[in-house]
mmCIF file of C-alpha atoms in Angstrom:
data_model
loop_
_atom_site.group_PDB
_atom_site.id
_atom_site.type_symbol
_atom_site.label_atom_id
_atom_site.label_comp_id
_atom_site.label_asym_id
_atom_site.label_seq_id
_atom_site.Cartn_x
_atom_site.Cartn_y
_atom_site.Cartn_z
ATOM 1 C CA MET A 1 -10.719 -19.331 -25.043
ATOM 2 C CA VAL A 2 -12.034 -16.456 -27.619
ATOM 3 C CA ARG A 3 -14.615 -16.090 -24.808
ATOM 4 C CA GLN A 4 -13.503 -16.563 -21.937
ATOM 5 C CA GLU A 5 -10.569 -13.998 -22.979
ATOM 6 C CA ARG A 6 -13.741 -11.679 -23.494
ATOM 7 C CA ALA A 7 -15.771 -12.415 -20.175
ATOM 8 C CA LEU A 8 -12.392 -11.673 -18.469
ATOM 9 C CA ARG A 9 -11.820 -8.651 -20.005
ATOM 10 C CA THR A 10 -15.783 -7.323 -19.513
ATOM 11 C CA ARG A 11 -15.682 -8.447 -15.828
ATOM 12 C CA ARG A 12 -11.998 -6.195 -16.222
ATOM 13 C CA LEU A 13 -14.738 -3.318 -17.529
ATOM 14 C CA ILE A 14 -17.525 -3.421 -14.854
ATOM 15 C CA LEU A 15 -14.607 -3.106 -12.445
ATOM 16 C CA GLU A 16 -13.450 -0.044 -13.482
ATOM 17 C CA ALA A 17 -16.814 1.250 -14.039
ATOM 18 C CA ALA A 18 -17.486 0.334 -10.641
ATOM 19 C CA ALA A 19 -13.611 1.996 -9.056
ATOM 20 C CA SER A 20 -14.819 4.930 -10.243
ATOM 21 C CA VAL A 21 -18.351 4.862 -8.935
ATOM 22 C CA PHE A 22 -16.985 3.800 -5.336
ATOM 23 C CA ASP A 23 -14.189 6.300 -5.467
ATOM 24 C CA GLU A 24 -16.784 9.433 -6.702
ATOM 25 C CA PHE A 25 -20.380 8.316 -4.134
ATOM 26 C CA GLY A 26 -18.679 5.586 -1.543
ATOM 27 C CA TYR A 27 -20.094 2.912 -0.943
ATOM 28 C CA GLU A 28 -23.369 3.323 0.480
ATOM 29 C CA GLY A 29 -23.460 6.109 -2.776
ATOM 30 C CA ALA A 30 -22.778 3.662 -4.874
ATOM 31 C CA THR A 31 -25.568 1.714 -7.231
ATOM 32 C CA ILE A 32 -25.531 -0.877 -9.453
ATOM 33 C CA GLY A 33 -27.817 1.297 -11.736
ATOM 34 C CA GLU A 34 -24.810 3.690 -11.571
ATOM 35 C CA VAL A 35 -22.284 0.573 -12.596
ATOM 36 C CA VAL A 36 -23.873 -0.541 -15.597
ATOM 37 C CA SER A 37 -24.631 2.554 -16.921
ATOM 38 C CA ARG A 38 -20.685 3.866 -16.545
ATOM 39 C CA ALA A 39 -19.948 0.554 -18.282
ATOM 40 C CA GLY A 40 -21.989 0.362 -20.417
ATOM 41 C CA VAL A 41 -23.438 -3.169 -20.333
ATOM 42 C CA THR A 42 -26.163 -4.392 -18.701
ATOM 43 C CA ARG A 43 -27.273 -5.170 -14.985
ATOM 44 C CA GLY A 44 -27.649 -9.264 -15.898
ATOM 45 C CA ALA A 45 -23.843 -9.176 -17.201
ATOM 46 C CA VAL A 46 -22.833 -7.642 -14.147
ATOM 47 C CA TYR A 47 -24.603 -9.724 -11.957
ATOM 48 C CA PHE A 48 -23.463 -12.847 -14.217
ATOM 49 C CA HIS A 49 -19.784 -12.064 -12.546
ATOM 50 C CA PHE A 50 -21.170 -10.584 -9.568
ATOM 51 C CA ALA A 51 -23.647 -11.909 -7.413
ATOM 52 C CA SER A 52 -24.091 -8.444 -5.040
ATOM 53 C CA LYS A 53 -22.674 -3.972 -4.643
ATOM 54 C CA ARG A 54 -20.525 -5.989 -1.956
ATOM 55 C CA ASP A 55 -19.341 -8.728 -4.347
ATOM 56 C CA LEU A 56 -18.360 -6.076 -6.840
ATOM 57 C CA ALA A 57 -16.615 -4.068 -4.042
ATOM 58 C CA GLN A 58 -14.298 -6.779 -2.855
ATOM 59 C CA GLY A 59 -13.173 -7.087 -6.176
ATOM 60 C CA VAL A 60 -12.612 -4.001 -7.054
ATOM 61 C CA VAL A 61 -10.025 -4.124 -3.766
ATOM 62 C CA GLU A 62 -8.921 -7.407 -5.250
ATOM 63 C CA GLU A 63 -8.464 -6.590 -8.290
ATOM 64 C CA GLN A 64 -5.205 -3.651 -7.965
ATOM 65 C CA PHE A 65 -3.373 -6.599 -6.364
ATOM 66 C CA VAL A 66 -4.153 -8.627 -10.134
ATOM 67 C CA GLN A 67 -1.753 -6.195 -12.065
ATOM 68 C CA ASP A 68 1.774 -6.095 -11.596
ATOM 69 C CA GLY A 69 3.491 -3.113 -12.496
ATOM 70 C CA VAL A 70 6.735 -3.103 -10.848
ATOM 71 C CA PRO A 71 9.450 -5.068 -12.464
ATOM 72 C CA GLU A 72 11.853 -7.555 -10.388
ATOM 73 C CA ARG A 73 14.791 -6.304 -8.764
ATOM 74 C CA SER A 74 17.516 -7.851 -7.813
ATOM 75 C CA CYS A 75 17.742 -5.826 -5.382
ATOM 76 C CA LYS A 76 14.758 -6.762 -2.940
ATOM 77 C CA LEU A 77 15.289 -3.098 -1.073
ATOM 78 C CA GLN A 78 14.801 -0.742 -4.357
ATOM 79 C CA GLU A 79 11.541 -2.787 -5.362
ATOM 80 C CA PHE A 80 9.940 -2.271 -1.832
ATOM 81 C CA VAL A 81 10.206 1.658 -2.834
ATOM 82 C CA ASP A 82 9.342 0.796 -6.200
ATOM 83 C CA THR A 83 6.472 -0.905 -4.684
ATOM 84 C CA GLY A 84 5.050 2.104 -2.902
ATOM 85 C CA MET A 85 6.073 4.946 -5.463
ATOM 86 C CA VAL A 86 4.299 3.659 -7.835
ATOM 87 C CA VAL A 87 1.145 3.512 -5.431
ATOM 88 C CA ALA A 88 2.036 6.947 -4.667
ATOM 89 C CA TYR A 89 1.919 7.736 -9.044
ATOM 90 C CA LEU A 90 -0.877 6.045 -9.931
ATOM 91 C CA MET A 91 -3.832 6.552 -6.815
ATOM 92 C CA PRO A 92 -4.846 10.068 -8.464
ATOM 93 C CA ARG A 93 -5.173 8.525 -11.433
ATOM 94 C CA ASP A 94 -5.847 4.522 -11.553
ATOM 95 C CA PRO A 95 -9.691 4.626 -9.513
ATOM 96 C CA LEU A 96 -9.204 0.684 -9.148
ATOM 97 C CA LEU A 97 -6.542 1.859 -6.102
ATOM 98 C CA SER A 98 -7.966 4.557 -5.111
ATOM 99 C CA ALA A 99 -12.257 3.105 -5.023
ATOM 100 C CA GLY A 100 -10.338 0.278 -3.065
ATOM 101 C CA ALA A 101 -8.092 2.832 -0.774
ATOM 102 C CA ARG A 102 -11.984 4.409 -0.021
ATOM 103 C CA LEU A 103 -13.141 1.015 0.435
ATOM 104 C CA SER A 104 -10.532 -0.262 2.457
ATOM 105 C CA LEU A 105 -10.429 2.585 4.980
ATOM 106 C CA GLY A 106 -14.171 2.329 4.448
ATOM 107 C CA GLN A 107 -15.489 1.302 8.664
ATOM 108 C CA ASP A 108 -18.604 -0.312 7.188
ATOM 109 C CA LEU A 109 -16.825 -2.480 5.329
ATOM 110 C CA PHE A 110 -13.905 -2.908 7.290
ATOM 111 C CA ASP A 111 -14.331 -6.277 8.600
ATOM 112 C CA ASP A 112 -16.584 -7.253 5.955
ATOM 113 C CA LEU A 113 -13.898 -7.386 3.513
ATOM 114 C CA GLY A 114 -11.619 -8.516 5.715
ATOM 115 C CA GLY A 115 -9.375 -5.327 6.195
ATOM 116 C CA GLY A 116 -9.840 -4.507 2.561
ATOM 117 C CA ALA A 117 -6.091 -4.249 0.646
ATOM 118 C CA ILE A 118 -3.934 -3.176 4.091
ATOM 119 C CA PRO A 119 -3.679 -7.034 4.861
ATOM 120 C CA GLY A 120 -2.350 -7.737 1.349
ATOM 121 C CA TRP A 121 -0.138 -4.558 1.175
ATOM 122 C CA ILE A 122 1.441 -6.131 4.437
ATOM 123 C CA SER A 123 1.979 -9.344 3.582
ATOM 124 C CA ARG A 124 2.783 -7.509 -0.468
ATOM 125 C CA PHE A 125 5.774 -5.482 1.743
ATOM 126 C CA GLU A 126 7.119 -8.359 4.235
ATOM 127 C CA THR A 127 7.699 -10.741 2.089
ATOM 128 C CA LEU A 128 9.958 -7.827 -0.091
ATOM 129 C CA LEU A 129 11.280 -7.295 3.149
ATOM 130 C CA THR A 130 12.178 -11.342 3.904
ATOM 131 C CA GLU A 131 13.897 -11.218 0.603
ATOM 132 C CA ALA A 132 16.195 -8.114 0.944
ATOM 133 C CA GLY A 133 17.088 -10.553 4.267
ATOM 134 C CA GLU A 134 18.078 -12.754 2.254
ATOM 135 C CA ARG A 135 20.457 -11.033 0.649
ATOM 136 C CA GLY A 136 22.153 -9.700 3.318
ATOM 137 C CA GLU A 137 20.854 -5.678 2.273
ATOM 138 C CA LEU A 138 18.782 -5.239 5.447
ATOM 139 C CA LEU A 139 20.225 -4.152 8.833
ATOM 140 C CA PRO A 140 20.535 -6.697 11.627
ATOM 141 C CA HIS A 141 17.461 -5.421 13.624
ATOM 142 C CA VAL A 142 14.958 -5.109 11.441
ATOM 143 C CA VAL A 143 12.607 -7.499 11.750
ATOM 144 C CA PRO A 144 10.448 -8.073 8.313
ATOM 145 C CA ALA A 145 6.748 -8.462 9.562
ATOM 146 C CA ASP A 146 7.131 -5.171 11.626
ATOM 147 C CA THR A 147 8.402 -2.400 9.295
ATOM 148 C CA ALA A 148 5.931 -4.187 6.700
ATOM 149 C CA TRP A 149 3.032 -2.960 8.815
ATOM 150 C CA LEU A 150 4.740 0.191 10.358
ATOM 151 C CA LEU A 151 5.100 1.336 6.294
ATOM 152 C CA VAL A 152 1.833 0.308 5.419
ATOM 153 C CA ALA A 153 0.335 2.549 8.143
ATOM 154 C CA ALA A 154 2.615 5.535 7.264
ATOM 155 C CA TRP A 155 2.154 5.277 3.909
ATOM 156 C CA THR A 156 -1.760 5.156 4.519
ATOM 157 C CA GLY A 157 -1.352 8.318 6.666
ATOM 158 C CA VAL A 158 0.235 10.168 4.433
ATOM 159 C CA GLN A 159 -2.064 9.494 1.591
ATOM 160 C CA ILE A 160 -5.184 10.111 3.379
ATOM 161 C CA GLN A 161 -3.901 13.595 4.718
ATOM 162 C CA SER A 162 -2.746 14.648 1.010
ATOM 163 C CA GLN A 163 -6.096 13.645 -0.345
ATOM 164 C CA LYS A 164 -7.115 16.016 2.698
ATOM 165 C CA LEU A 165 -5.092 18.998 1.896
ATOM 166 C CA CYS A 166 -4.600 19.216 -1.780
ATOM 167 C CA ASN A 167 -6.626 15.831 -3.741
ATOM 168 C CA ARG A 168 -3.262 13.788 -3.881
ATOM 169 C CA THR A 169 -1.369 16.701 -5.576
ATOM 170 C CA ASP A 170 1.885 16.073 -3.424
ATOM 171 C CA LEU A 171 1.496 12.490 -2.993
ATOM 172 C CA GLU A 172 4.776 11.412 -5.004
ATOM 173 C CA LEU A 173 6.630 13.867 -3.125
ATOM 174 C CA ARG A 174 5.778 12.549 0.331
ATOM 175 C CA VAL A 175 5.939 9.646 -0.008
ATOM 176 C CA SER A 176 9.592 9.782 -1.399
ATOM 177 C CA ALA A 177 9.881 11.893 1.815
ATOM 178 C CA LEU A 178 8.345 9.368 3.413
ATOM 179 C CA TYR A 179 10.593 6.361 2.257
ATOM 180 C CA GLN A 180 13.575 8.819 2.162
ATOM 181 C CA HIS A 181 13.230 9.084 6.326
ATOM 182 C CA LEU A 182 12.372 5.313 6.782
ATOM 183 C CA MET A 183 15.138 3.473 5.048
ATOM 184 C CA PRO A 184 18.052 4.845 6.433
ATOM 185 C CA SER A 185 17.469 2.874 9.834
ATOM 186 C CA ILE A 186 17.170 -0.232 7.610
ATOM 187 C CA ALA A 187 19.097 -0.791 4.715
ATOM 188 C CA VAL A 188 22.588 -1.853 4.956
ATOM 189 C CA PRO A 189 24.812 1.508 4.036
ATOM 190 C CA GLY A 190 25.869 -0.448 0.641
ATOM 191 C CA VAL A 191 22.423 -0.764 -0.471
ATOM 192 C CA LEU A 192 21.108 2.691 1.117
ATOM 193 C CA GLY A 193 23.274 4.841 -1.193
ATOM 194 C CA SER A 194 22.515 2.468 -4.212
ATOM 195 C CA LEU A 195 18.394 3.392 -3.266
ATOM 196 C CA GLN A 196 16.288 5.124 -5.937
ATOM 197 C CA MET A 197 14.333 7.507 -4.233
ATOM 198 C CA GLY A 198 12.926 10.615 -5.509
ATOM 199 C CA PRO A 199 9.444 11.857 -6.377
ATOM 200 C CA ASN A 200 9.353 10.649 -9.886
ATOM 201 C CA ARG A 201 10.801 7.511 -9.079
ATOM 202 C CA GLY A 202 6.794 5.536 -9.550
ATOM 203 C CA SER A 203 6.415 7.578 -13.548
ATOM 204 C CA GLN A 204 9.530 6.223 -13.946
ATOM 205 C CA VAL A 205 9.077 2.289 -13.112
ATOM 206 C CA VAL A 206 5.580 2.575 -14.061
ATOM 207 C CA ALA A 207 7.372 3.838 -17.999
ATOM 208 C CA GLU A 208 9.930 1.176 -17.460
ATOM 209 C CA ALA A 209 7.014 -1.626 -16.867
ATOM 210 C CA ALA A 210 4.858 0.363 -19.771
ATOM 211 C CA ALA A 211 8.140 -0.830 -22.959
ATOM 212 C CA ALA A 212 8.811 -4.029 -21.570
ATOM 213 C CA ARG A 213 5.235 -4.825 -22.071
ATOM 214 C CA ALA A 214 4.844 -3.339 -25.217
ATOM 215 C CA ALA A 215 8.092 -5.215 -26.306
ATOM 216 C CA ALA A 216 6.938 -8.476 -25.206
ATOM 217 C CA GLU A 217 3.537 -8.268 -27.685
ATOM 218 C CA GLY A 218 5.594 -6.571 -30.386
ATOM 219 C CA GLY A 219 5.111 -3.163 -29.711
ATOM 220 C CA SER A 220 1.722 -3.287 -31.609
ATOM 221 C CA SER A 221 -2.465 -3.677 -30.722
ATOM 222 C CA ASP A 222 -4.132 -4.530 -33.563
ATOM 223 C CA GLY A 223 -7.947 -4.205 -33.436
ATOM 224 C CA ASP A 224 -10.473 -1.541 -32.388
ATOM 225 C CA PRO A 225 -10.445 -1.982 -29.282
ATOM 226 C CA ASP A 226 -13.907 -0.190 -28.750
ATOM 227 C CA GLY A 227 -15.471 -2.727 -30.780
ATOM 228 C CA ALA A 228 -14.027 -5.647 -29.118
ATOM 229 C CA ARG A 229 -15.239 -3.715 -25.546
ATOM 230 C CA ASP A 230 -18.870 -3.842 -27.734
ATOM 231 C CA GLY A 231 -18.239 -7.143 -28.754
ATOM 232 C CA GLU A 232 -17.254 -8.511 -25.640
ATOM 233 C CA ALA A 233 -19.888 -6.811 -24.010
ATOM 234 C CA GLY A 234 -22.177 -7.916 -26.213
ATOM 235 C CA ALA A 235 -21.316 -11.030 -25.328
ATOM 236 C CA VAL A 236 -21.741 -11.622 -21.704
ATOM 237 C CA ARG A 237 -24.572 -10.396 -22.018
ATOM 238 C CA ALA A 238 -26.177 -13.675 -23.693
ATOM 239 C CA GLU A 239 -24.124 -16.017 -20.811
ATOM 240 C CA ALA A 240 -25.484 -13.471 -18.196
ATOM 241 C CA GLU A 241 -29.292 -13.932 -20.017
ATOM 242 C CA VAL A 242 -28.435 -17.819 -19.085
ATOM 243 C CA GLY A 243 -26.498 -17.666 -16.315
ATOM 244 C CA VAL A 244 -29.344 -15.529 -14.836
ATOM 245 C CA GLY A 245 -31.583 -17.706 -16.536
#
């Protein structure tokens, strides 16, 4: 179990390093050597977890769905809003999300990565909207699949424009405006009036989720994270040497 946990944590370390490289240089400009340097592990350790650079890019795209930063809500439309606002908050701060967006929109990889993160986000939003409909939160004309597709398309467009015009410094403000324009057309009035859609909503939800995790873990983190990172990297180096022969 200890060895498995170290391997999982080292895999995450490699993905974070790869995300920063892909985000900075794009797919074509990224190299395994730069990932190795930033992760502080051996080349064998990288190849132990990922067979190729393309496999590593796929891992970066998929990793964003592993993290669950949005608490479950009784009001599914609030959860629908929270999901988009949390991503808007994290996108300029989390290389995994930023790199995932860049890789998903890169034409050279779009087909190979199955559309990147876009189908996953559409599916997630469609699920939330379907649950909202079952709870009577949606207006009668709303089709969850259609609305999810449009929301992701619009969110992506807002993100691209924000990045080009001001390096995403206004992304939360713009995504908040998107929701404020969209929600009156899909939410029943009784729910619409209760929705929190302000520009600071993402940061509030992230803080709420962090507090919940801290409480669940006893509010403390023992040990030396840097030392643990060095130890896990060493363990995976040994595994990689065996794995690659």
